Amino acid sequence: MTHFKARVLVSLRPSVLDPAGEAAKAAANRLGVEGVKQLRIGKCIELELEASDELEARSRLEFLADRLLANPVIEDWTLEILSGSSI
Amino acid sequence: MTHFKARVLVSLRPSVLDPAGEAAKAAANRLGVEGVKQLRIGKCIELELEASDELEARSRLEFLADRLLANPVIEDWTLEILSGSSI
């Protein structure tokens, strides 16, 4: 078995409005930070998973991202496997 | 001026409970995905910023991460500058 660390980044699709991001962008301006052209808030899910190999881990994580972690109607996701160590 | 793309990953400190993450972990099990040992939900803020150079961009983004995007009492953050292109 191998112990994997991975993260799934979930972001709103570009066509979907992000009021929280707009509010944070306006707040950045009020704090005196100039030059912020875009700011969008998504989710970062950090996972640790035990699986027999990276292919197996990737397939389980893609399933989870698609069915549980992101809403594919309004969100995109990307999977990053950060490390794997034998146990 | 240079146009930078960056992201700030905000995660709960390890000592802080994450009930939403625990619920997602339990849901993963119910979906039949085995081997998930840990699952924690954080934020991923994607930014585009114009600044004179990378040092300037980094300093503005660190300020924003510390003051606006994360709550340093319960959250850690990391900054990743993804790209910079002259404009």
PDB file of C-alpha atoms in Angstrom:
ATOM      1  CA  MET A   1       0.000   0.000   0.000  1.00  0.00           C
ATOM      2  CA  THR A   2       1.052   3.550  -0.632  1.00  0.00           C
ATOM      3  CA  HIS A   3       0.034   6.616   1.314  1.00  0.00           C
ATOM      4  CA  PHE A   4      -0.799   9.531  -1.004  1.00  0.00           C
ATOM      5  CA  LYS A   5      -1.229  13.208  -0.281  1.00  0.00           C
ATOM      6  CA  ALA A   6      -3.311  15.061  -2.805  1.00  0.00           C
ATOM      7  CA  ARG A   7      -5.362  18.171  -3.236  1.00  0.00           C
ATOM      8  CA  VAL A   8      -8.424  18.969  -5.269  1.00  0.00           C
ATOM      9  CA  LEU A   9      -8.826  22.610  -6.291  1.00  0.00           C
ATOM     10  CA  VAL A  10     -12.422  23.559  -6.968  1.00  0.00           C
ATOM     11  CA  SER A  11     -13.149  26.858  -8.704  1.00  0.00           C
ATOM     12  CA  LEU A  12     -16.298  28.479  -9.998  1.00  0.00           C
ATOM     13  CA  ARG A  13     -16.638  28.239 -13.775  1.00  0.00           C
ATOM     14  CA  PRO A  14     -15.648  31.527 -15.447  1.00  0.00           C
ATOM     15  CA  SER A  15     -19.263  32.249 -16.440  1.00  0.00           C
ATOM     16  CA  VAL A  16     -20.504  31.997 -12.839  1.00  0.00           C
ATOM     17  CA  LEU A  17     -20.624  35.172 -10.743  1.00  0.00           C
ATOM     18  CA  ASP A  18     -18.566  35.236  -7.539  1.00  0.00           C
ATOM     19  CA  PRO A  19     -20.021  37.869  -5.185  1.00  0.00           C
ATOM     20  CA  ALA A  20     -17.714  36.867  -2.300  1.00  0.00           C
ATOM     21  CA  GLY A  21     -14.696  37.328  -4.578  1.00  0.00           C
ATOM     22  CA  GLU A  22     -15.970  40.716  -5.732  1.00  0.00           C
ATOM     23  CA  ALA A  23     -16.424  41.790  -2.113  1.00  0.00           C
ATOM     24  CA  ALA A  24     -12.883  40.671  -1.240  1.00  0.00           C
ATOM     25  CA  LYS A  25     -11.530  42.553  -4.267  1.00  0.00           C
ATOM     26  CA  ALA A  26     -13.300  45.725  -3.153  1.00  0.00           C
ATOM     27  CA  ALA A  27     -11.961  45.209   0.365  1.00  0.00           C
ATOM     28  CA  ALA A  28      -8.412  44.834  -1.026  1.00  0.00           C
ATOM     29  CA  ASN A  29      -8.825  48.242  -2.635  1.00  0.00           C
ATOM     30  CA  ARG A  30     -10.054  49.772   0.604  1.00  0.00           C
ATOM     31  CA  LEU A  31      -6.987  48.311   2.359  1.00  0.00           C
ATOM     32  CA  GLY A  32      -4.851  50.287  -0.090  1.00  0.00           C
ATOM     33  CA  VAL A  33      -3.663  47.360  -2.231  1.00  0.00           C
ATOM     34  CA  GLU A  34      -3.611  48.491  -5.841  1.00  0.00           C
ATOM     35  CA  GLY A  35      -3.504  46.506  -9.047  1.00  0.00           C
ATOM     36  CA  VAL A  36      -5.811  43.614  -8.152  1.00  0.00           C
ATOM     37  CA  LYS A  37      -7.514  42.856 -11.468  1.00  0.00           C
ATOM     38  CA  GLN A  38      -9.339  39.707 -10.535  1.00  0.00           C
ATOM     39  CA  LEU A  39     -10.033  37.753  -7.373  1.00  0.00           C
ATOM     40  CA  ARG A  40     -12.086  34.580  -7.246  1.00  0.00           C
ATOM     41  CA  ILE A  41     -12.615  32.334  -4.258  1.00  0.00           C
ATOM     42  CA  GLY A  42     -12.659  28.582  -4.626  1.00  0.00           C
ATOM     43  CA  LYS A  43     -12.087  25.569  -2.424  1.00  0.00           C
ATOM     44  CA  CYS A  44      -8.962  23.561  -1.739  1.00  0.00           C
ATOM     45  CA  ILE A  45      -9.589  20.062  -0.399  1.00  0.00           C
ATOM     46  CA  GLU A  46      -6.508  18.361   1.050  1.00  0.00           C
ATOM     47  CA  LEU A  47      -6.704  14.587   1.211  1.00  0.00           C
ATOM     48  CA  GLU A  48      -4.658  11.680   2.458  1.00  0.00           C
ATOM     49  CA  LEU A  49      -5.471   8.352   0.884  1.00  0.00           C
ATOM     50  CA  GLU A  50      -4.145   4.808   0.991  1.00  0.00           C
ATOM     51  CA  ALA A  51      -4.213   2.931  -2.294  1.00  0.00           C
ATOM     52  CA  SER A  52      -2.242   0.197  -4.030  1.00  0.00           C
ATOM     53  CA  ASP A  53      -0.737   2.491  -6.669  1.00  0.00           C
ATOM     54  CA  GLU A  54      -1.002   5.988  -8.116  1.00  0.00           C
ATOM     55  CA  LEU A  55      -3.421   4.952 -10.870  1.00  0.00           C
ATOM     56  CA  GLU A  56      -5.827   3.557  -8.304  1.00  0.00           C
ATOM     57  CA  ALA A  57      -5.466   6.642  -6.077  1.00  0.00           C
ATOM     58  CA  ARG A  58      -6.046   8.963  -9.026  1.00  0.00           C
ATOM     59  CA  SER A  59      -9.165   7.105 -10.125  1.00  0.00           C
ATOM     60  CA  ARG A  60     -10.693   7.213  -6.614  1.00  0.00           C
ATOM     61  CA  LEU A  61      -9.891  10.890  -6.214  1.00  0.00           C
ATOM     62  CA  GLU A  62     -11.334  11.798  -9.620  1.00  0.00           C
ATOM     63  CA  PHE A  63     -14.525   9.991  -8.668  1.00  0.00           C
ATOM     64  CA  LEU A  64     -14.717  11.901  -5.376  1.00  0.00           C
ATOM     65  CA  ALA A  65     -13.999  15.246  -7.039  1.00  0.00           C
ATOM     66  CA  ASP A  66     -16.727  14.677  -9.607  1.00  0.00           C
ATOM     67  CA  ARG A  67     -19.407  13.297  -7.321  1.00  0.00           C
ATOM     68  CA  LEU A  68     -18.798  14.842  -3.941  1.00  0.00           C
ATOM     69  CA  LEU A  69     -16.340  17.708  -3.819  1.00  0.00           C
ATOM     70  CA  ALA A  70     -17.382  19.817  -6.807  1.00  0.00           C
ATOM     71  CA  ASN A  71     -20.715  20.668  -8.347  1.00  0.00           C
ATOM     72  CA  PRO A  72     -19.994  20.148 -12.053  1.00  0.00           C
ATOM     73  CA  VAL A  73     -22.860  22.432 -13.083  1.00  0.00           C
ATOM     74  CA  ILE A  74     -21.115  25.530 -11.733  1.00  0.00           C
ATOM     75  CA  GLU A  75     -17.612  24.382 -10.755  1.00  0.00           C
ATOM     76  CA  ASP A  76     -14.426  23.075 -12.357  1.00  0.00           C
ATOM     77  CA  TRP A  77     -11.873  21.015 -10.456  1.00  0.00           C
ATOM     78  CA  THR A  78      -8.255  19.966 -10.841  1.00  0.00           C
ATOM     79  CA  LEU A  79      -6.496  17.158  -9.024  1.00  0.00           C
ATOM     80  CA  GLU A  80      -2.882  17.397  -7.855  1.00  0.00           C
ATOM     81  CA  ILE A  81      -1.151  14.363  -6.363  1.00  0.00           C
ATOM     82  CA  LEU A  82       1.512  15.843  -4.108  1.00  0.00           C
ATOM     83  CA  SER A  83       3.361  12.783  -2.824  1.00  0.00           C
ATOM     84  CA  GLY A  84       3.184   9.075  -2.313  1.00  0.00           C
ATOM     85  CA  SER A  85       5.148   6.998   0.206  1.00  0.00           C
ATOM     86  CA  SER A  86       5.105   3.268   0.740  1.00  0.00           C
ATOM     87  CA  ILE A  87       3.697   2.006   4.018  1.00  0.00           C
TER      88      ILE A  87
ATOM     89  CA  MET B   1       4.216  46.613 -15.489  1.00  0.00           C
ATOM     90  CA  THR B   2       3.829  42.881 -15.204  1.00  0.00           C
ATOM     91  CA  HIS B   3       0.622  40.921 -14.971  1.00  0.00           C
ATOM     92  CA  PHE B   4       0.852  38.173 -12.352  1.00  0.00           C
ATOM     93  CA  LYS B   5      -1.356  35.187 -11.716  1.00  0.00           C
ATOM     94  CA  ALA B   6      -1.190  33.821  -8.220  1.00  0.00           C
ATOM     95  CA  ARG B   7      -3.100  31.763  -5.748  1.00  0.00           C
ATOM     96  CA  VAL B   8      -3.372  31.825  -2.005  1.00  0.00           C
ATOM     97  CA  LEU B   9      -4.211  28.517  -0.343  1.00  0.00           C
ATOM     98  CA  VAL B  10      -5.863  28.939   3.040  1.00  0.00           C
ATOM     99  CA  SER B  11      -6.178  25.911   5.306  1.00  0.00           C
ATOM    100  CA  LEU B  12      -7.382  25.432   8.850  1.00  0.00           C
ATOM    101  CA  ARG B  13      -4.535  25.011  11.347  1.00  0.00           C
ATOM    102  CA  PRO B  14      -4.041  21.342  12.233  1.00  0.00           C
ATOM    103  CA  SER B  15      -5.363  21.903  15.770  1.00  0.00           C
ATOM    104  CA  VAL B  16      -8.662  23.348  14.525  1.00  0.00           C
ATOM    105  CA  LEU B  17     -11.597  20.977  13.994  1.00  0.00           C
ATOM    106  CA  ASP B  18     -13.065  20.764  10.493  1.00  0.00           C
ATOM    107  CA  PRO B  19     -16.642  19.434  10.738  1.00  0.00           C
ATOM    108  CA  ALA B  20     -17.326  20.015   7.017  1.00  0.00           C
ATOM    109  CA  GLY B  21     -14.248  17.965   6.141  1.00  0.00           C
ATOM    110  CA  GLU B  22     -15.304  15.184   8.516  1.00  0.00           C
ATOM    111  CA  ALA B  23     -18.749  15.114   6.906  1.00  0.00           C
ATOM    112  CA  ALA B  24     -17.223  14.915   3.414  1.00  0.00           C
ATOM    113  CA  LYS B  25     -14.937  12.094   4.574  1.00  0.00           C
ATOM    114  CA  ALA B  26     -17.926  10.151   5.915  1.00  0.00           C
ATOM    115  CA  ALA B  27     -19.778  10.799   2.646  1.00  0.00           C
ATOM    116  CA  ALA B  28     -16.795   9.453   0.675  1.00  0.00           C
ATOM    117  CA  ASN B  29     -17.084   6.234   2.656  1.00  0.00           C
ATOM    118  CA  ARG B  30     -20.806   6.003   1.964  1.00  0.00           C
ATOM    119  CA  LEU B  31     -20.052   6.475  -1.746  1.00  0.00           C
ATOM    120  CA  GLY B  32     -17.875   3.365  -1.536  1.00  0.00           C
ATOM    121  CA  VAL B  33     -14.484   5.095  -1.754  1.00  0.00           C
ATOM    122  CA  GLU B  34     -12.098   3.336   0.620  1.00  0.00           C
ATOM    123  CA  GLY B  35      -8.788   4.419   2.069  1.00  0.00           C
ATOM    124  CA  VAL B  36      -9.505   8.101   2.716  1.00  0.00           C
ATOM    125  CA  LYS B  37      -7.493   8.784   5.868  1.00  0.00           C
ATOM    126  CA  GLN B  38      -7.887  12.517   6.077  1.00  0.00           C
ATOM    127  CA  LEU B  39      -9.916  15.172   4.319  1.00  0.00           C
ATOM    128  CA  ARG B  40      -9.800  18.851   5.176  1.00  0.00           C
ATOM    129  CA  ILE B  41     -11.489  21.684   3.333  1.00  0.00           C
ATOM    130  CA  GLY B  42      -9.761  24.993   2.815  1.00  0.00           C
ATOM    131  CA  LYS B  43      -9.984  27.922   0.442  1.00  0.00           C
ATOM    132  CA  CYS B  44      -8.160  28.624  -2.790  1.00  0.00           C
ATOM    133  CA  ILE B  45      -8.144  32.281  -3.811  1.00  0.00           C
ATOM    134  CA  GLU B  46      -7.056  32.907  -7.400  1.00  0.00           C
ATOM    135  CA  LEU B  47      -5.795  36.394  -8.104  1.00  0.00           C
ATOM    136  CA  GLU B  48      -4.593  38.448 -11.026  1.00  0.00           C
ATOM    137  CA  LEU B  49      -2.468  41.428 -10.119  1.00  0.00           C
ATOM    138  CA  GLU B  50      -0.504  44.115 -11.908  1.00  0.00           C
ATOM    139  CA  ALA B  51       2.736  45.164 -10.258  1.00  0.00           C
ATOM    140  CA  SER B  52       6.140  46.482 -11.270  1.00  0.00           C
ATOM    141  CA  ASP B  53       8.035  43.305 -10.391  1.00  0.00           C
ATOM    142  CA  GLU B  54       7.637  39.988  -8.620  1.00  0.00           C
ATOM    143  CA  LEU B  55       8.962  41.289  -5.301  1.00  0.00           C
ATOM    144  CA  GLU B  56       6.320  44.009  -5.271  1.00  0.00           C
ATOM    145  CA  ALA B  57       3.582  41.540  -6.269  1.00  0.00           C
ATOM    146  CA  ARG B  58       4.644  39.110  -3.576  1.00  0.00           C
ATOM    147  CA  SER B  59       4.669  41.769  -0.885  1.00  0.00           C
ATOM    148  CA  ARG B  60       1.155  42.981  -1.802  1.00  0.00           C
ATOM    149  CA  LEU B  61      -0.194  39.450  -1.928  1.00  0.00           C
ATOM    150  CA  GLU B  62       1.351  38.514   1.420  1.00  0.00           C
ATOM    151  CA  PHE B  63      -0.269  41.586   2.945  1.00  0.00           C
ATOM    152  CA  LEU B  64      -3.656  40.599   1.492  1.00  0.00           C
ATOM    153  CA  ALA B  65      -3.324  36.986   2.612  1.00  0.00           C
ATOM    154  CA  ASP B  66      -2.477  38.053   6.164  1.00  0.00           C
ATOM    155  CA  ARG B  67      -5.037  40.797   6.583  1.00  0.00           C
ATOM    156  CA  LEU B  68      -7.961  39.870   4.370  1.00  0.00           C
ATOM    157  CA  LEU B  69      -7.953  36.345   2.988  1.00  0.00           C
ATOM    158  CA  ALA B  70      -6.993  34.271   6.017  1.00  0.00           C
ATOM    159  CA  ASN B  71      -7.790  34.504   9.697  1.00  0.00           C
ATOM    160  CA  PRO B  72      -4.351  33.942  11.265  1.00  0.00           C
ATOM    161  CA  VAL B  73      -5.880  32.796  14.560  1.00  0.00           C
ATOM    162  CA  ILE B  74      -7.277  29.602  13.026  1.00  0.00           C
ATOM    163  CA  GLU B  75      -5.840  29.467   9.502  1.00  0.00           C
ATOM    164  CA  ASP B  76      -2.498  29.065   7.734  1.00  0.00           C
ATOM    165  CA  TRP B  77      -1.883  30.287   4.199  1.00  0.00           C
ATOM    166  CA  THR B  78       0.627  29.739   1.429  1.00  0.00           C
ATOM    167  CA  LEU B  79       1.195  31.937  -1.586  1.00  0.00           C
ATOM    168  CA  GLU B  80       2.004  30.540  -5.042  1.00  0.00           C
ATOM    169  CA  ILE B  81       2.913  32.884  -7.890  1.00  0.00           C
ATOM    170  CA  LEU B  82       1.933  30.958 -11.009  1.00  0.00           C
ATOM    171  CA  SER B  83       3.074  33.245 -13.818  1.00  0.00           C
ATOM    172  CA  GLY B  84       4.054  36.752 -14.744  1.00  0.00           C
ATOM    173  CA  SER B  85       3.891  38.342 -18.188  1.00  0.00           C
ATOM    174  CA  SER B  86       4.925  41.824 -19.218  1.00  0.00           C
ATOM    175  CA  ILE B  87       2.163  44.188 -20.352  1.00  0.00           C
TER     176      ILE B  87
END
